[in-house]
Coordinates of C-alpha atoms in Angstrom, one line a residue:
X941 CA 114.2 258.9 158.4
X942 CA 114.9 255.5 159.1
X943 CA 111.7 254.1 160.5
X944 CA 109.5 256.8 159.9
X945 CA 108.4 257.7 163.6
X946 CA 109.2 261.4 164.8
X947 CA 111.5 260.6 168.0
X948 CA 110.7 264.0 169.6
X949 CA 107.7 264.2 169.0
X950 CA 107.1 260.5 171.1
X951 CA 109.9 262.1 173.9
X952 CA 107.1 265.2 174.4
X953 CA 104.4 263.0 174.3
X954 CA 105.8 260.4 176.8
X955 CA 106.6 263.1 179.1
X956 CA 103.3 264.3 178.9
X957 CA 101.9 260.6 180.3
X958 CA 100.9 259.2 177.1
X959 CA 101.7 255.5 176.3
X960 CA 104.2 254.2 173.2
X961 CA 101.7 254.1 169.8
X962 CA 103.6 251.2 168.8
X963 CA 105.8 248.5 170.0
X964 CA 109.3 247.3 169.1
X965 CA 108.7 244.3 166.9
X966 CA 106.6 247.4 164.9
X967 CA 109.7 249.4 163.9
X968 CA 111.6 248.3 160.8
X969 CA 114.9 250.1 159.7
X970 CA 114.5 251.4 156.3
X971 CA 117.7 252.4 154.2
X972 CA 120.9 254.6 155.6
X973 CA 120.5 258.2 156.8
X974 CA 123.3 260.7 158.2
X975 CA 123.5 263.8 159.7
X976 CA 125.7 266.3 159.5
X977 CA 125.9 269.3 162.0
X978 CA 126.2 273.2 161.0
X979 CA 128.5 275.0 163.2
X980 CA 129.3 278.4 163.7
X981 CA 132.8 276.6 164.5
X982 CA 135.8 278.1 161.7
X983 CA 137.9 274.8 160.5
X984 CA 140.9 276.5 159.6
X985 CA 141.1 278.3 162.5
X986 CA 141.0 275.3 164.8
X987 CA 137.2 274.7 164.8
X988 CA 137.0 278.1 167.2
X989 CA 134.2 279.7 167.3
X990 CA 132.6 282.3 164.8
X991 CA 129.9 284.6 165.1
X992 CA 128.8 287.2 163.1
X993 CA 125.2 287.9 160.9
X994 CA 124.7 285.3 158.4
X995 CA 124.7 287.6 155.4
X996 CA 123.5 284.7 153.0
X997 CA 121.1 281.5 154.5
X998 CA 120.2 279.3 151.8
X999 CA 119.8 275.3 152.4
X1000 CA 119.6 272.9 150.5
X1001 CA 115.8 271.9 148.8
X1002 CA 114.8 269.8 151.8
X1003 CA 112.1 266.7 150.2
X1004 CA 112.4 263.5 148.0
X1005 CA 115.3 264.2 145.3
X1006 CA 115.4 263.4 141.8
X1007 CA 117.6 260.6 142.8
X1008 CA 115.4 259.0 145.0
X1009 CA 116.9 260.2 148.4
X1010 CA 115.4 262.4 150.7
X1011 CA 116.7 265.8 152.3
X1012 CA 115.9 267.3 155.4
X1013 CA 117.8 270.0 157.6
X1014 CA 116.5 270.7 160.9
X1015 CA 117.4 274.8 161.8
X1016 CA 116.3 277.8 164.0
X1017 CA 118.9 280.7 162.1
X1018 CA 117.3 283.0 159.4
X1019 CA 119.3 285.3 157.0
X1020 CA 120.1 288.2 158.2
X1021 CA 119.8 286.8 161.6
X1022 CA 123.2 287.3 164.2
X1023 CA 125.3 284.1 165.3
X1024 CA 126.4 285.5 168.7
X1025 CA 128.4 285.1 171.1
X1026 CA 126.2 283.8 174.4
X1027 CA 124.9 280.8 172.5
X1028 CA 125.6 277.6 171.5
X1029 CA 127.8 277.6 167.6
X1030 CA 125.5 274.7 166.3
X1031 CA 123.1 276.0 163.6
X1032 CA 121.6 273.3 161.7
X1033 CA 121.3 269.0 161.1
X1034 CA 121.2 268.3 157.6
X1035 CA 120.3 265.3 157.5
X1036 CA 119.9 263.0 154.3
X1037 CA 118.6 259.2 153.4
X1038 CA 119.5 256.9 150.7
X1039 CA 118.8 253.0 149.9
X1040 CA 122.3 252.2 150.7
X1041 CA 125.1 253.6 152.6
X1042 CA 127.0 255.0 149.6
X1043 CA 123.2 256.5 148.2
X1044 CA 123.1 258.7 152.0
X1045 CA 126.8 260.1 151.6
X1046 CA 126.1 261.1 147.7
X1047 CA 122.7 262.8 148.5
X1048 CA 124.9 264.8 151.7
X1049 CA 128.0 265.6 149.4
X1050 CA 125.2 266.7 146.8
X1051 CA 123.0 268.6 150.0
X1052 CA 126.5 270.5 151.4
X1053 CA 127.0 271.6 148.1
X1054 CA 124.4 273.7 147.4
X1055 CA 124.0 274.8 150.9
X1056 CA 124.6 278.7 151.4
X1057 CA 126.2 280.4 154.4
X1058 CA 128.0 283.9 154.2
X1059 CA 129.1 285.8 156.9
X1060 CA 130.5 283.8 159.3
X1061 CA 133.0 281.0 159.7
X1062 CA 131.6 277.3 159.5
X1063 CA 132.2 274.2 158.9
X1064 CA 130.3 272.9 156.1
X1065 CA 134.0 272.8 154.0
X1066 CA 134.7 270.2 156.5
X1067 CA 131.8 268.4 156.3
X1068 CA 132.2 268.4 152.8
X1069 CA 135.9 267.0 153.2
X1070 CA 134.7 264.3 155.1
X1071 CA 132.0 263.1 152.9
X1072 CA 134.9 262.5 150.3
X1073 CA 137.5 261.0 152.8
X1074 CA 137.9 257.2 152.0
X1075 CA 138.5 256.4 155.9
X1076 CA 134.7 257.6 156.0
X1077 CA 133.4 256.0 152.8
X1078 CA 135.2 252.9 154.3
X1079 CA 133.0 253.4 157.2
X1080 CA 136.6 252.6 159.3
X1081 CA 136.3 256.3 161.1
X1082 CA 136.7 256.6 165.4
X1083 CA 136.7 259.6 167.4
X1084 CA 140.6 259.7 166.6
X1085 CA 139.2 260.7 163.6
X1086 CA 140.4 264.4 163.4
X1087 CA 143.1 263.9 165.5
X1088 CA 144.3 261.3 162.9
X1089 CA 143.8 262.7 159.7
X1090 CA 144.0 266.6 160.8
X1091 CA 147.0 266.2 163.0
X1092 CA 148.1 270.2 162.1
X1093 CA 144.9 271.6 161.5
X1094 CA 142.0 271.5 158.5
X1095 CA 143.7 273.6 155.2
X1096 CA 141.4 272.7 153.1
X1097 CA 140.9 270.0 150.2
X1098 CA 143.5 270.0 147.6
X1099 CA 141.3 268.4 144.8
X1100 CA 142.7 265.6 142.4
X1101 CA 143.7 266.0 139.2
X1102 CA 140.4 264.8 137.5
X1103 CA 138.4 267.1 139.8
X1104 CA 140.3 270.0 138.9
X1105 CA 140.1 269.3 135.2
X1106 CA 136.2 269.4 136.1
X1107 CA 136.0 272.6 138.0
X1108 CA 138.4 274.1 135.4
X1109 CA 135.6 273.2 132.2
X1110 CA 133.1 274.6 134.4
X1111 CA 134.9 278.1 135.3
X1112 CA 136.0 278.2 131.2
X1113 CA 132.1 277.8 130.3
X1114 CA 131.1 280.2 133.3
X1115 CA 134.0 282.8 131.9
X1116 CA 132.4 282.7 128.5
X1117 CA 128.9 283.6 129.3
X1118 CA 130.4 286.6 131.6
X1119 CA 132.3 287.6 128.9
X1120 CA 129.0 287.4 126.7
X1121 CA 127.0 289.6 129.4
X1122 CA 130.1 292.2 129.7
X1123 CA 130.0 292.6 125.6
X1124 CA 126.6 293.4 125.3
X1125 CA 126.8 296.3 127.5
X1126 CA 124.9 299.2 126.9
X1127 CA 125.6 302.3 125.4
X1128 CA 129.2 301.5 123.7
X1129 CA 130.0 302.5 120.0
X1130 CA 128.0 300.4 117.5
X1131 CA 131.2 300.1 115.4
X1132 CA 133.4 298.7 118.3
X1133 CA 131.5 295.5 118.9
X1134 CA 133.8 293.1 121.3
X1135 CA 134.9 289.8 120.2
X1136 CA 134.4 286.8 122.8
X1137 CA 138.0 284.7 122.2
X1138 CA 137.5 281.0 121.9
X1139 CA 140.8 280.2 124.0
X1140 CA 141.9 280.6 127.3
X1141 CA 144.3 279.7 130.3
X1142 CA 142.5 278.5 133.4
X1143 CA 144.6 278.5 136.8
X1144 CA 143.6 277.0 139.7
X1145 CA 145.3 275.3 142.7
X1146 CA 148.8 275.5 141.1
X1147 CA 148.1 274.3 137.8
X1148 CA 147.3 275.9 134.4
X1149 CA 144.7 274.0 131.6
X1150 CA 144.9 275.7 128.5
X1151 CA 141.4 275.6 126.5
X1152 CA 139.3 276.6 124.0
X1153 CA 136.2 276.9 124.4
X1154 CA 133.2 276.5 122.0
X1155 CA 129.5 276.9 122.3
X1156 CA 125.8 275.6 121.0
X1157 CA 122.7 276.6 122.2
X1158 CA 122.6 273.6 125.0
X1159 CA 126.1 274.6 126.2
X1160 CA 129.6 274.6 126.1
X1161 CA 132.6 272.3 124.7
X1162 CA 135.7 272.7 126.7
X1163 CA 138.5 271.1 125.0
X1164 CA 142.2 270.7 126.3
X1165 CA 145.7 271.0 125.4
X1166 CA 145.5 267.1 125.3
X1167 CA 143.5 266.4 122.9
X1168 CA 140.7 265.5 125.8
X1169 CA 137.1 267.5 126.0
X1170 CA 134.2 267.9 128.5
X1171 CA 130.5 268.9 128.0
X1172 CA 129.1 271.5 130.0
X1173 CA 125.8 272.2 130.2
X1174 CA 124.2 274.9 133.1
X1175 CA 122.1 277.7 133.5
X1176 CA 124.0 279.8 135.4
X1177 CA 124.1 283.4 134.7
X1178 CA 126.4 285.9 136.3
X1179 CA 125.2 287.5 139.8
X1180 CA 124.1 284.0 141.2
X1181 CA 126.1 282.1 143.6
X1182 CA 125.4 278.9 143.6
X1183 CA 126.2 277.2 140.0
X1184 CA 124.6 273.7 139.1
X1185 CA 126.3 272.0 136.1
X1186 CA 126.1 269.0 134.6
X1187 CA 130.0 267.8 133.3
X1188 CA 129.6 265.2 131.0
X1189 CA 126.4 264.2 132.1
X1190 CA 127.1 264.4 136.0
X1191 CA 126.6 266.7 138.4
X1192 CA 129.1 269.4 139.7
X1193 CA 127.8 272.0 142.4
X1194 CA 129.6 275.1 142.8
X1195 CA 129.7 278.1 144.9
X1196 CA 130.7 281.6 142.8
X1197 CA 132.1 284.4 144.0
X1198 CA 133.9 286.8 141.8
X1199 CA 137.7 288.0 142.0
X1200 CA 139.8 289.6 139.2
X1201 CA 139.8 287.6 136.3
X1202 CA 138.2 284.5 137.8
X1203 CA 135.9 283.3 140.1
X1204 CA 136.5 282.3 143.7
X1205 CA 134.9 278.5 143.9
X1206 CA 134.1 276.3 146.6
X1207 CA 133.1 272.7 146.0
X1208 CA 133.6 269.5 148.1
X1209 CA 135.5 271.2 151.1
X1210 CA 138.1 273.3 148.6
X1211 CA 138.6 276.9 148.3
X1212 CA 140.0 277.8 144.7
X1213 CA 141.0 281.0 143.2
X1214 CA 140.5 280.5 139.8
X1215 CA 141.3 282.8 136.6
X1216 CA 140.6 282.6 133.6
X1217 CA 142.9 284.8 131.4
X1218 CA 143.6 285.2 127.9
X1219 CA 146.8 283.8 126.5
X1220 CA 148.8 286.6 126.6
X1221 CA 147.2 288.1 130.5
X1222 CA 148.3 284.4 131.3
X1223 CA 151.7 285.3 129.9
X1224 CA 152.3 288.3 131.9
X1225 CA 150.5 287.0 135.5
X1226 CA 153.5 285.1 135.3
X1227 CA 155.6 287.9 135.8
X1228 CA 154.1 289.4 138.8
X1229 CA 155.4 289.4 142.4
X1230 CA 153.6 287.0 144.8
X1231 CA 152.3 288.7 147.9
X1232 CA 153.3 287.4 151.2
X1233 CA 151.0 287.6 154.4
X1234 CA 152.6 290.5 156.9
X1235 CA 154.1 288.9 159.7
X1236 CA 152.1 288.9 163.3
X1237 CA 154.8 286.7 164.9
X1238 CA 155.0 289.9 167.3
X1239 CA 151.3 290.0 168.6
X1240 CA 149.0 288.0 170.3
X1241 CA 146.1 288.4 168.3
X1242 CA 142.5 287.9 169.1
X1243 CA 141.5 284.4 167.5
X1244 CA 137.7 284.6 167.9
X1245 CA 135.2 287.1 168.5
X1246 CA 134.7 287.1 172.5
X1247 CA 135.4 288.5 175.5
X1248 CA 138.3 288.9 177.4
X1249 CA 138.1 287.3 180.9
X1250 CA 141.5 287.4 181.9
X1251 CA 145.2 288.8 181.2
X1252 CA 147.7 286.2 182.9
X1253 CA 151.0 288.5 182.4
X1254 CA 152.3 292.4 182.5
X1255 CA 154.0 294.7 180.8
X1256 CA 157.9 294.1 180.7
X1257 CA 157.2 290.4 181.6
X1258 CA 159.3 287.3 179.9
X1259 CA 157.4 284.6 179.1
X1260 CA 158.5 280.8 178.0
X1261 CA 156.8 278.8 175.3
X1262 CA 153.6 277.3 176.0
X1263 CA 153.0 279.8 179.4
X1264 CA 149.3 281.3 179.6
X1265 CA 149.2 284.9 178.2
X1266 CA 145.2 285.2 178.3
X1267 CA 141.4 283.9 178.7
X1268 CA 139.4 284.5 175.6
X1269 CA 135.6 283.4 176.1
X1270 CA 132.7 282.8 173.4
X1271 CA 129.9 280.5 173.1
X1272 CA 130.0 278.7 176.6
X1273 CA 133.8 278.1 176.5
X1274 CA 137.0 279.3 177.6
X1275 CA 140.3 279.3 175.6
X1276 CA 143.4 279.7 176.9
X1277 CA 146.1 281.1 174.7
X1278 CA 149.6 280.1 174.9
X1279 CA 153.0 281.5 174.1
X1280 CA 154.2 280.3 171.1
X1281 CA 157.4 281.2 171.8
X1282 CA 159.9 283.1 174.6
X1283 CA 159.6 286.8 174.8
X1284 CA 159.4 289.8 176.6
X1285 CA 155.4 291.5 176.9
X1286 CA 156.7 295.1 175.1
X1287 CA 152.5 296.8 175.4
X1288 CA 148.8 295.2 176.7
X1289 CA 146.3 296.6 174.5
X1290 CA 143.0 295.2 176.2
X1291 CA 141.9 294.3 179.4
X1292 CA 139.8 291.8 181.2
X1293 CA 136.1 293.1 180.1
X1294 CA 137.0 293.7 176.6
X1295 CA 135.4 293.0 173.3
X1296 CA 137.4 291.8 170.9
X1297 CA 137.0 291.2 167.0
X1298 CA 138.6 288.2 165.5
X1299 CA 142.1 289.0 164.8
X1300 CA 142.4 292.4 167.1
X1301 CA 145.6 292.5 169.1
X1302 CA 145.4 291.5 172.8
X1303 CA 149.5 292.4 173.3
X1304 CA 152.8 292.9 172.0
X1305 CA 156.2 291.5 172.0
X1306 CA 159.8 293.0 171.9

């Protein structure tokens, strides 16, 4: 991308005996490119491995962009095709070019966005994270660089303020045309038509945006509680999963997946839960219990798909914190898991040889 010659392609051929077409005072570096590598590798679970079939395959629209960048990803996966467990985890190099440096991170944050992958974990939330980082921006990153700025693990983006004002706009004017689609169903009463509410109560990430929402032919007006409003204009229509909107005349890609009374979005390495209620449904979701995760503090649990190569204690054994319980391997590697803490081994439930699912139980503790 940056000088135009095809490096493999002149490895092969130099191998084959063939002499350089060109010499070095013929190259010229042209612009800023970047790459960023698809792995089968699940962030928030410690970048361990993930396989699994890739229900849903879509990259990004590889070419010249409307913005004057250029997109390429380099793959060998397919949907439907299986991510298993005897390969390597790395799936694809998306690369992308821009004039400047800034121009190459805004046509990737752009390209990550709209790419697809379902069914397995990945890391393109990371990649997207990274994109926005201001250590990377800075161009001021090192190898430390997840050590540094991940010390307990990836959880996510938790998007600003301004960003979430965005994405809630966007799920508002999304809400409305699935309310629009769900009123025009078939076959009711002809004397019961359903009313589509102007306002609503968006949550997401903690907070609440309370808006009303009005609409023209070219889109939607999303006004706040403030006093403040946003322009929304898309074609999205419900069923599609990838949502390309323009918010006050500048672009927001989202993923869409539905969940009760919202959407589940993921944009720029965040994964919201977002719903979209009427006033009083917000009222009331106040009111109801929050579910907590069932504790596992007991079990050693499985944390990729892979084989079991070895079990390190027995049955009625104490173990300390940080001793080796078992040997978990999947794509090429070997993982050790620890004790977290001291206990007694109360039941084994696999044994070297084993398959395991993410998040089966290898053994128990009193």
């Amino acid at each position: 991308l940056l000088t135009g010659v095809d490096l493999v392609e002149q490895m092969i051929r130099v191998a084959y005996g063939e002499p350089l077409p060109f010499k070095q005072e013929d190259l010229k570096i042209n612009g800023w490119a970047m790459e960023s590598r698809l792995y089968a590798e699940d962030p928030y679970r410690n970048f361990l491995p993930s396989i699994g079939r890739l229900t849903r395959y879509r990259p990004p629209v590889e070419g010249h962009t409307t913005r004057g960048g250029i997109v390429r990803n380099d793959t060998g996966v397919y949907e439907g095709g299986v991510i298993s467990m005897f390969y390597d985890p790395m799936i694809a190099k998306l690369c992308t070019w821009g004039e400047t440096r800034a121009d190459a991170i805004e046509e990737m944050r752009l390209a990550l966005d709209t790419f697809e992958v379902e069914g397995i974990g990945h890391n393109l939330p990371f990649c997207s994270a990274v994109m926005d980082h201001p250590k990377f921006c800075a161009g001021e990153m090192t190898t430390a660089f997840i050590a540094e700025e991940y010390p307990d693990g990836f959880e996510g983006v938790t998007l600003e303020h301004a960003t979430l004002k965005r994405v809630a706009a966007a799920a508002a004017a999304m809400n409305r045309v699935s309310e629009i689609r769900l009123s025009r169903i078939s076959g009711t009463l002809g004397n019961h038509e359903r009313h589509v509410g102007e306002n609503w109560v968006v949550t997401l990430q903690g907070e609440e945006f309370v808006v009303k929402v009005s609409a023209d032919k070219a889109g939607s007006t999303v006004k706040f509680a403030d006093g403040t409003h946003l322009r929304v204009e898309s074609d999205w229509v419900p069923g599609h999963s990838l949502a390309e909107l323009l918010i006050e005349s500048q672009p927001l890609v989202l993923k869409v997946g539905l969940i009760p009374s919202g959407f589940r979005l993921r944009v720029r390495g965040a994964d919201l839960k977002v719903h979209v209620r009427t006033p009083r449904a917000a009222e009331l979701a106040k009111l109801m219990p929050e579910k907590l995760p069932p504790d596992t503090s007991k079990f050693l649990l499985c944390p990729m798909p892979g084989l079991i190569v070895k079990i390190n204690v027995a049955e009625g054994d104490e173990v300390q914190e940080g001793q080796a319980l078992a040997t978990v391997e999947a794509m090429k590697m070997e993982n050790i898991l620890r004790a977290e803490r001291k206990g007694v081994v109360k039941k084994i439930n696999a044994a070297p040889g084993a398959s395991l699912k993410v998040d089966e139980i290898i053994m128990e503790f009193e």
